[in-house]
Coordinates of C-alpha atoms in Angstrom, one line a residue:
M1 CA -6.7 -6.4 -0.1
G2 CA -3.6 -4.8 -1.3
S3 CA -2.0 -4.6 2.6
G4 CA -0.1 -7.3 1.9
K5 CA -1.3 -10.2 3.4
S6 CA 0.0 -12.6 0.4
V7 CA 4.1 -11.8 0.5
C8 CA 3.5 -12.0 4.9
V9 CA 2.8 -15.3 4.4
L10 CA 4.9 -16.5 2.1
T11 CA 7.7 -14.7 4.5
A12 CA 7.0 -16.6 7.0
L13 CA 6.2 -19.7 5.3
D14 CA 10.4 -19.2 3.7
D15 CA 11.5 -19.0 7.3
L16 CA 9.4 -21.3 9.1
D17 CA 11.1 -24.2 6.2
L18 CA 14.3 -23.5 8.4
V19 CA 13.0 -24.8 11.5
E20 CA 10.4 -27.4 10.4
D21 CA 8.2 -28.8 7.2
V22 CA 5.9 -26.7 6.0
F23 CA 6.1 -27.8 2.7
P24 CA 4.2 -28.6 0.7
A25 CA 1.9 -25.6 1.1
L26 CA -1.5 -25.5 -0.4
V27 CA -3.5 -22.0 -1.0
L28 CA -7.2 -21.9 -0.9
A29 CA -8.5 -18.8 -3.5
P30 CA -11.4 -17.4 -5.3
L31 CA -10.0 -18.5 -8.8
R32 CA -8.6 -15.6 -10.6
V33 CA -6.8 -15.5 -7.2
A34 CA -5.5 -18.6 -7.4
K35 CA -4.7 -18.6 -10.6
T36 CA -3.1 -15.1 -11.1
V37 CA -1.9 -13.7 -7.5
W38 CA 0.5 -16.1 -5.3
G39 CA 3.0 -17.3 -8.5
P40 CA 3.2 -13.8 -9.6
E41 CA 3.8 -12.9 -5.5
C42 CA 7.0 -14.8 -5.3
E43 CA 8.4 -13.4 -8.7
K44 CA 8.0 -10.5 -7.6
W45 CA 9.5 -10.4 -4.6
E46 CA 13.8 -10.9 -4.7
H47 CA 14.0 -12.6 -1.3
L48 CA 10.9 -15.6 -2.5
N49 CA 12.4 -16.0 -6.0
H50 CA 13.7 -19.3 -5.0
L51 CA 9.9 -20.9 -4.3
R52 CA 8.2 -22.7 -7.2
T53 CA 4.6 -22.9 -7.4
S54 CA 1.7 -24.4 -9.2
V55 CA -1.6 -23.8 -9.9
I56 CA -4.0 -26.6 -9.9
T57 CA -7.3 -25.0 -12.2
G58 CA -8.6 -26.1 -15.6
T59 CA -9.8 -29.6 -16.8
A60 CA -9.0 -32.4 -14.6
K61 CA -6.1 -33.6 -17.0
E62 CA -4.5 -30.3 -16.6
R63 CA -5.1 -30.5 -12.4
D64 CA -3.8 -33.7 -12.5
K65 CA -0.6 -32.2 -13.6
A66 CA -0.1 -29.8 -11.7
L67 CA -0.2 -31.7 -8.9
D68 CA 2.7 -33.6 -10.1
A69 CA 4.9 -30.6 -10.2
D70 CA 7.8 -30.2 -8.8
A71 CA 6.6 -27.3 -6.3
Q72 CA 6.9 -26.1 -2.8
I73 CA 2.9 -23.6 -3.0
F74 CA 0.4 -24.9 -5.3
S75 CA -2.8 -22.7 -5.2
I76 CA -6.4 -23.8 -5.9
N77 CA -9.8 -22.5 -6.1
Y78 CA -12.4 -23.6 -3.7
D79 CA -15.0 -25.0 -5.9
N80 CA -12.1 -27.3 -6.2
L81 CA -11.4 -28.4 -3.4
V82 CA -13.9 -31.6 -3.0
W83 CA -12.0 -32.9 -5.7
L84 CA -8.9 -32.9 -4.3
T85 CA -9.9 -34.4 -1.2
E86 CA -11.5 -37.1 -2.8
S87 CA -8.4 -37.7 -5.6
Y88 CA -5.9 -37.6 -2.6
G89 CA -8.5 -39.7 0.2
D90 CA -5.9 -40.6 2.8
S91 CA -2.5 -40.0 0.8
W92 CA -3.3 -36.1 1.3
P93 CA 0.1 -34.5 1.1
F94 CA -0.1 -30.6 2.0
K95 CA 1.3 -30.2 5.2
T96 CA -0.1 -26.1 5.6
V97 CA -2.8 -25.2 4.5
I98 CA -3.9 -21.0 3.7
A99 CA -7.5 -20.5 3.4
D100 CA -7.3 -16.8 1.1
E101 CA -10.5 -15.0 1.8
F102 CA -11.0 -17.2 5.3
T103 CA -14.8 -16.1 4.8
K104 CA -15.4 -18.7 2.3
L105 CA -15.4 -21.0 5.5
K106 CA -17.9 -19.0 7.1
S107 CA -20.5 -21.8 7.0
F108 CA -18.7 -24.4 7.9
R109 CA -21.0 -27.0 10.0
L110 CA -19.8 -30.3 11.4
R111 CA -22.9 -32.1 9.4
Q112 CA -24.1 -29.5 7.5
G113 CA -23.0 -26.1 5.7
S114 CA -20.7 -26.6 2.3
K115 CA -19.9 -29.0 0.7
R116 CA -16.1 -28.1 0.2
G117 CA -16.2 -26.7 4.3
R118 CA -17.0 -30.1 5.4
A119 CA -14.3 -32.1 3.1
L120 CA -11.8 -29.5 4.3
G121 CA -13.0 -30.5 7.6
K122 CA -12.0 -34.4 7.2
V123 CA -8.2 -33.8 7.0
A124 CA -7.8 -30.2 8.6
F125 CA -6.3 -32.1 12.2
S126 CA -6.3 -35.2 11.1
K127 CA -3.2 -34.4 7.5
I128 CA -2.3 -31.1 8.4
N129 CA 0.1 -29.3 10.2
R130 CA -0.4 -25.4 10.0
F131 CA -3.4 -23.6 9.2
M132 CA -3.6 -19.6 8.4
G133 CA -6.6 -18.0 7.3
L134 CA -6.3 -14.6 5.8
T135 CA -9.3 -12.0 4.9
G136 CA -9.7 -8.2 5.5
T137 CA -13.0 -8.3 7.6
P138 CA -13.5 -11.9 9.8
S139 CA -17.0 -11.4 10.8
P140 CA -18.4 -9.1 7.8
N141 CA -22.5 -9.9 8.5
G142 CA -21.8 -10.2 12.3
L143 CA -19.9 -12.5 15.4
K144 CA -22.1 -15.9 14.1
D145 CA -19.8 -15.7 10.8
L146 CA -16.6 -16.5 13.1
W147 CA -17.2 -20.1 14.3
G148 CA -16.7 -21.7 10.9
Q149 CA -13.7 -20.0 10.0
T150 CA -12.7 -20.5 13.8
W151 CA -12.5 -24.0 13.9
F152 CA -10.1 -24.6 11.3
L153 CA -8.3 -23.2 13.7
D154 CA -8.5 -24.7 16.7
Q155 CA -11.4 -27.4 16.1
G156 CA -13.7 -25.5 18.0
A157 CA -11.7 -25.2 21.5
A158 CA -12.3 -21.4 21.3
L159 CA -15.9 -20.8 20.7
G160 CA -17.3 -24.6 20.7
R161 CA -17.0 -27.7 19.3
T162 CA -20.4 -27.3 17.5
F163 CA -22.4 -24.3 15.9
T164 CA -25.3 -25.4 18.7
A165 CA -22.9 -25.1 21.4
F166 CA -21.4 -21.7 20.0
Q167 CA -25.1 -20.0 19.2
E168 CA -26.7 -21.5 22.6
R169 CA -23.9 -19.8 24.7
W170 CA -23.6 -16.1 22.6
F171 CA -27.1 -15.7 21.1
Q172 CA -30.8 -14.9 21.4
K173 CA -33.8 -14.4 19.5
G174 CA -34.5 -11.5 18.6
F175 CA -37.8 -9.6 18.9
D176 CA -39.6 -10.8 16.2
G177 CA -39.1 -14.4 17.3
Y178 CA -37.2 -15.8 14.9
S179 CA -34.0 -14.1 13.9
I180 CA -30.9 -14.4 16.2
E181 CA -28.9 -12.0 17.6
P182 CA -25.9 -11.6 20.2
M183 CA -26.2 -11.8 23.5
P184 CA -24.9 -8.2 25.7
R185 CA -22.1 -10.3 26.8
A186 CA -21.0 -12.3 23.3
E187 CA -19.1 -9.7 21.5
K188 CA -16.6 -9.4 25.0
E189 CA -16.5 -12.5 25.7
I190 CA -16.2 -13.9 21.6
H191 CA -13.4 -11.6 21.1
E192 CA -11.2 -12.6 24.3
R193 CA -11.5 -16.1 23.3
V194 CA -10.2 -15.5 19.6
R195 CA -7.2 -13.1 20.7
Q196 CA -5.1 -15.7 20.6
L197 CA -5.6 -17.0 17.2
Y198 CA -6.2 -13.9 15.2
I199 CA -3.2 -11.5 14.2
T200 CA -5.0 -7.7 13.4
V201 CA -2.5 -5.6 10.6
E202 CA -3.1 -1.8 12.5
G203 CA -1.9 1.6 12.4
M204 CA -1.9 1.4 8.3
P205 CA -0.3 4.9 6.8
V206 CA -3.3 7.1 5.3
D207 CA -1.3 10.0 4.3
E208 CA -1.7 8.4 1.0
P209 CA -4.1 5.7 -0.2
I210 CA -3.4 2.3 -0.6
Y211 CA -3.0 1.6 -4.3
N212 CA -3.3 -2.3 -5.4
N213 CA -3.5 -3.3 -9.4
V214 CA -5.4 -6.6 -9.3
Y215 CA -3.9 -7.9 -12.8
I216 CA -6.1 -10.3 -15.4
D217 CA -5.2 -11.9 -18.3
L218 CA -7.0 -11.5 -21.2
P219 CA -8.7 -15.2 -23.1
P220 CA -6.5 -16.1 -26.1
A221 CA -9.1 -14.9 -28.5
V222 CA -9.6 -11.7 -27.7
R223 CA -6.0 -11.8 -27.0
A224 CA -5.4 -12.4 -30.7
Q225 CA -8.0 -9.7 -31.4
Y226 CA -6.3 -6.8 -29.0
R227 CA -3.0 -7.6 -31.4
T228 CA -5.0 -7.4 -34.2
M229 CA -6.2 -4.1 -33.3
E230 CA -2.8 -3.0 -32.1
K231 CA -0.8 -3.4 -35.3
E232 CA -2.9 -0.5 -36.8
M233 CA -3.9 1.5 -33.8
F234 CA -1.5 4.4 -35.5
A235 CA -0.7 5.9 -38.7
K236 CA 1.9 7.8 -37.1
I237 CA 2.9 10.1 -34.4
R238 CA 3.1 14.1 -35.2
E239 CA 6.7 15.6 -34.6
D240 CA 5.0 18.6 -32.0
G241 CA 5.0 15.5 -29.2
V242 CA 1.7 14.4 -27.5
S243 CA -0.7 17.2 -28.4
T244 CA -1.9 15.4 -31.1
I245 CA -1.6 11.8 -32.3
A246 CA -2.1 10.5 -35.4
S247 CA -5.4 9.7 -37.7
N248 CA -8.0 8.1 -35.4
G249 CA -4.9 7.3 -33.0
A250 CA -7.6 8.1 -30.2
V251 CA -10.3 6.2 -31.2
K252 CA -8.2 3.1 -31.4
S253 CA -6.6 3.6 -28.6
G254 CA -10.2 3.8 -26.9
K255 CA -10.6 0.5 -28.5
L256 CA -8.0 -0.9 -26.8
L257 CA -9.0 0.1 -23.6
Q258 CA -12.5 -1.6 -24.3
L259 CA -11.0 -5.0 -25.3
S260 CA -9.5 -5.0 -22.2
N261 CA -12.3 -4.3 -20.5
G262 CA -14.5 -7.0 -21.8
A263 CA -17.0 -4.7 -24.6
V264 CA -16.1 -3.0 -27.4
Y265 CA -18.1 -1.0 -29.6
V266 CA -18.6 -2.3 -33.2
G267 CA -20.2 -0.2 -35.7
D268 CA -20.1 3.0 -37.3
P269 CA -17.4 5.1 -34.5
D270 CA -20.5 8.4 -34.6
N271 CA -22.5 6.5 -32.8
H272 CA -20.2 5.7 -29.9
K273 CA -20.8 8.8 -28.1
E274 CA -24.0 7.4 -26.8
D275 CA -24.9 3.4 -26.3
G276 CA -24.1 2.9 -30.0
M277 CA -23.5 -1.3 -30.8
W278 CA -21.2 -2.5 -29.1
E279 CA -20.1 -6.7 -28.1
E280 CA -19.2 -8.5 -24.6
V281 CA -16.0 -10.4 -25.7
H282 CA -15.0 -11.4 -22.0
D283 CA -16.0 -11.2 -18.3
E284 CA -12.4 -11.2 -16.6
K285 CA -12.5 -8.0 -15.3
L286 CA -15.9 -8.4 -13.3
K287 CA -14.9 -11.8 -11.7
A288 CA -11.9 -10.1 -10.8
L289 CA -14.1 -7.6 -9.1
D290 CA -16.9 -10.2 -7.7
D291 CA -13.6 -10.7 -5.2
I292 CA -12.9 -7.6 -4.3
I293 CA -16.2 -6.9 -3.7
E294 CA -16.4 -10.3 -1.6
E295 CA -12.6 -9.5 0.0
A296 CA -14.8 -5.7 1.0
N297 CA -16.7 -8.2 3.3
G298 CA -19.5 -6.3 3.5
A299 CA -18.1 -2.9 3.1
P300 CA -19.1 0.0 0.4
V301 CA -17.4 -0.4 -2.7
L302 CA -17.2 2.7 -4.9
V303 CA -16.3 2.0 -8.7
A304 CA -15.4 3.8 -11.3
Y305 CA -15.9 3.5 -15.3
H306 CA -15.2 5.1 -18.4
F307 CA -17.0 3.1 -21.2
R308 CA -21.1 3.1 -20.9
P309 CA -21.5 -0.7 -22.0
D310 CA -18.9 -1.1 -19.1
L311 CA -21.8 0.8 -16.9
K312 CA -24.2 -2.1 -18.4
R313 CA -22.8 -4.7 -17.8
L314 CA -21.9 -3.4 -13.9
L315 CA -25.6 -2.6 -13.5
K316 CA -26.7 -6.4 -14.8
R317 CA -24.1 -8.1 -12.6
Y318 CA -24.8 -6.2 -9.2
P319 CA -28.6 -5.5 -9.2
N320 CA -27.8 -4.0 -5.6
A321 CA -25.9 -1.8 -7.3
K322 CA -26.4 2.2 -8.0
Q323 CA -25.3 4.9 -10.2
L324 CA -24.3 8.0 -9.1
D325 CA -26.3 10.4 -10.7
A326 CA -27.9 13.8 -10.6
N327 CA -30.4 13.0 -7.5
P328 CA -28.9 14.4 -4.4
Q329 CA -30.8 11.6 -2.6
T330 CA -28.1 9.2 -4.0
I331 CA -25.4 10.8 -2.9
I332 CA -27.2 11.2 0.6
D333 CA -28.1 7.6 0.2
W334 CA -24.5 6.6 -0.6
N335 CA -23.1 8.5 2.7
A336 CA -25.6 6.9 4.7
G337 CA -24.6 3.1 4.5
K338 CA -27.4 2.4 2.4
I339 CA -25.8 1.8 -1.2
P340 CA -23.3 -0.9 -1.1
I341 CA -21.6 -0.3 -4.7
L342 CA -21.8 3.1 -6.3
I343 CA -21.0 3.0 -9.9
A344 CA -19.4 6.4 -11.2
H345 CA -18.1 7.8 -13.9
P346 CA -15.0 10.3 -12.7
A347 CA -16.1 12.9 -14.9
S348 CA -19.2 13.1 -12.4
C349 CA -17.0 13.4 -9.3
G350 CA -16.2 17.0 -9.4
H351 CA -14.8 19.4 -7.1
G352 CA -16.7 20.0 -3.6
L353 CA -18.7 16.3 -3.9
N354 CA -18.3 14.1 -0.4
L355 CA -18.5 10.6 -0.2
Q356 CA -16.3 9.9 2.6
D357 CA -19.4 8.9 4.5
G358 CA -20.0 5.7 2.7
G359 CA -16.8 4.1 2.2
N360 CA -13.1 3.8 1.9
I361 CA -12.7 1.7 -1.6
L362 CA -12.3 2.4 -4.7
V363 CA -12.1 0.7 -7.9
F364 CA -11.5 1.4 -11.5
F365 CA -12.8 -1.0 -13.6
G366 CA -11.2 0.7 -16.2
V367 CA -8.5 3.6 -16.6
N368 CA -8.6 6.7 -19.2
W369 CA -6.4 9.1 -20.0
N370 CA -7.5 12.1 -17.7
L371 CA -5.6 12.6 -14.7
E372 CA -8.1 15.8 -13.6
E373 CA -10.7 13.0 -13.3
Y374 CA -8.8 10.2 -12.1
M375 CA -7.2 12.9 -9.2
Q376 CA -10.6 14.1 -8.4
I377 CA -12.4 10.8 -8.0
I378 CA -10.2 9.1 -5.5
E379 CA -10.0 12.3 -3.5
R380 CA -14.0 12.0 -3.4
I381 CA -13.2 9.7 -0.6
G382 CA -9.5 10.5 0.1
P383 CA -7.2 10.3 3.4
L384 CA -8.0 14.1 4.0
R385 CA -11.8 13.9 3.5
Q386 CA -10.8 10.7 6.2
K387 CA -9.6 12.8 8.5
Q388 CA -12.1 15.7 8.0
S389 CA -15.0 13.6 8.6
G390 CA -13.1 11.7 11.8
Y391 CA -12.4 8.2 10.3
D392 CA -8.9 6.6 11.0
R393 CA -8.9 4.4 8.1
P394 CA -6.7 3.8 4.8
V395 CA -8.3 4.2 1.8
F396 CA -7.6 1.9 -1.0
V397 CA -7.4 2.4 -4.7
H398 CA -7.5 -1.2 -6.2
H399 CA -7.3 -0.8 -10.1
I400 CA -8.1 -3.6 -12.4
V401 CA -5.8 -3.8 -15.3
A402 CA -5.1 -6.6 -17.8
R403 CA -1.4 -7.8 -18.6
G404 CA 0.3 -7.0 -21.5
T405 CA -2.2 -4.0 -22.6
L406 CA -2.8 -0.7 -22.7
D407 CA -4.2 -0.6 -18.8
L408 CA -0.5 -0.6 -17.8
G409 CA 0.6 2.3 -20.1
V410 CA -2.2 4.5 -19.2
L411 CA -1.1 4.2 -15.3
D412 CA 2.5 4.8 -16.0
R413 CA 0.8 7.9 -17.8
L414 CA -1.7 8.6 -14.8
S415 CA 1.1 8.4 -11.7
G416 CA 3.6 10.8 -13.9
K417 CA 5.9 7.6 -15.0
K418 CA 5.9 8.0 -18.5
S419 CA 4.4 10.7 -20.8
I420 CA 1.4 10.2 -23.0
Q421 CA 4.2 9.7 -26.1
D422 CA 6.2 7.1 -24.3
V423 CA 3.4 4.9 -24.0
L424 CA 1.9 5.0 -27.2
L425 CA 5.7 4.2 -28.6
E426 CA 6.0 1.6 -26.7
A427 CA 2.5 0.0 -28.1
M428 CA 3.1 0.9 -31.6
K429 CA 6.6 -1.1 -31.2
R430 CA 4.4 -4.1 -29.8
G431 CA 2.4 -4.4 -33.1
E432 CA 5.3 -4.2 -35.0

């Protein structure tokens, strides 16, 4: 995520369209990605502005309408794949299929496996001219994951026509007599066989983190709550600039950020320093984090939070997650790869804390104004520490941000593009 796979594929399709018939193209993706990534990607790049997109999500009526759109790129979530194949039958129109988060097809089997995989398998080679798969890690749980997704590239030519044949050729029973493990020669032979099918992007820059904004849209009801709150965000801004804001301005800006995250404090503001009373209003950022974790394909993920309600929601959502606390064993376990998701408040990641052995992926579930804390938590797994520990790998920093909210203003401030006063003035103007 964030390495430019989407724009590369769109550019390739646009170029291929000059010499062969590649459209209409269908993008399979997780729901949030299908809704919010591929269309905006075309809008963001000048050379792709002419590509028309349509999102096939929502009710059956909304999906039918999206299918009738005059577009070249259609995006749909995996869960609607069975519906799509049944709707078209023998009249399947998509000449190209792009499977974003390719590992979702890893469980495909010719006669078993997931329904969506089998549904796609029925049209993969009879109706589709070109198939592309995108993933950060093609075999997160070992070599056995490669067969299902690779089948969609060559119908089993490289790894065997069936999963049984693949397993019998390169795997054996483990010492316990039940588990399956690869034979000593398996890795080399399998990699050699799929080498012509996969393109690996290597040599990514590690001198600076790779920043990536993951966008979500507030539900209409929450958007209305946000706008109402925004109108009364400030009484005034003092003439002496950013050091002091109007009465209750800090509280209200905090509430706007809470609404963006999905849970807002209610009741007496004096209770907010601890747990207080809070109410969840949406889970869009949690869904986006689901996608990031899934695309990490088993790689550990460090998640930064700001408000305590978000910590509680994160721990509830991910039972295998661990909060960064004062116990030294937590850091030891993280760096040993024993914690798949570490949840940390930036204020707890001060100078001298080493987290780089545990991973290279950081996600900001929410953002706040504190630049020092922001920089400190990035530095805990930053490029310099990665190099010092002997890792030649990029550092990914994902921000989950809600469109049209103060999230974007805070990011502008943290990146030095705008002052706090500029951000608050713009927010106040939106609320007029």
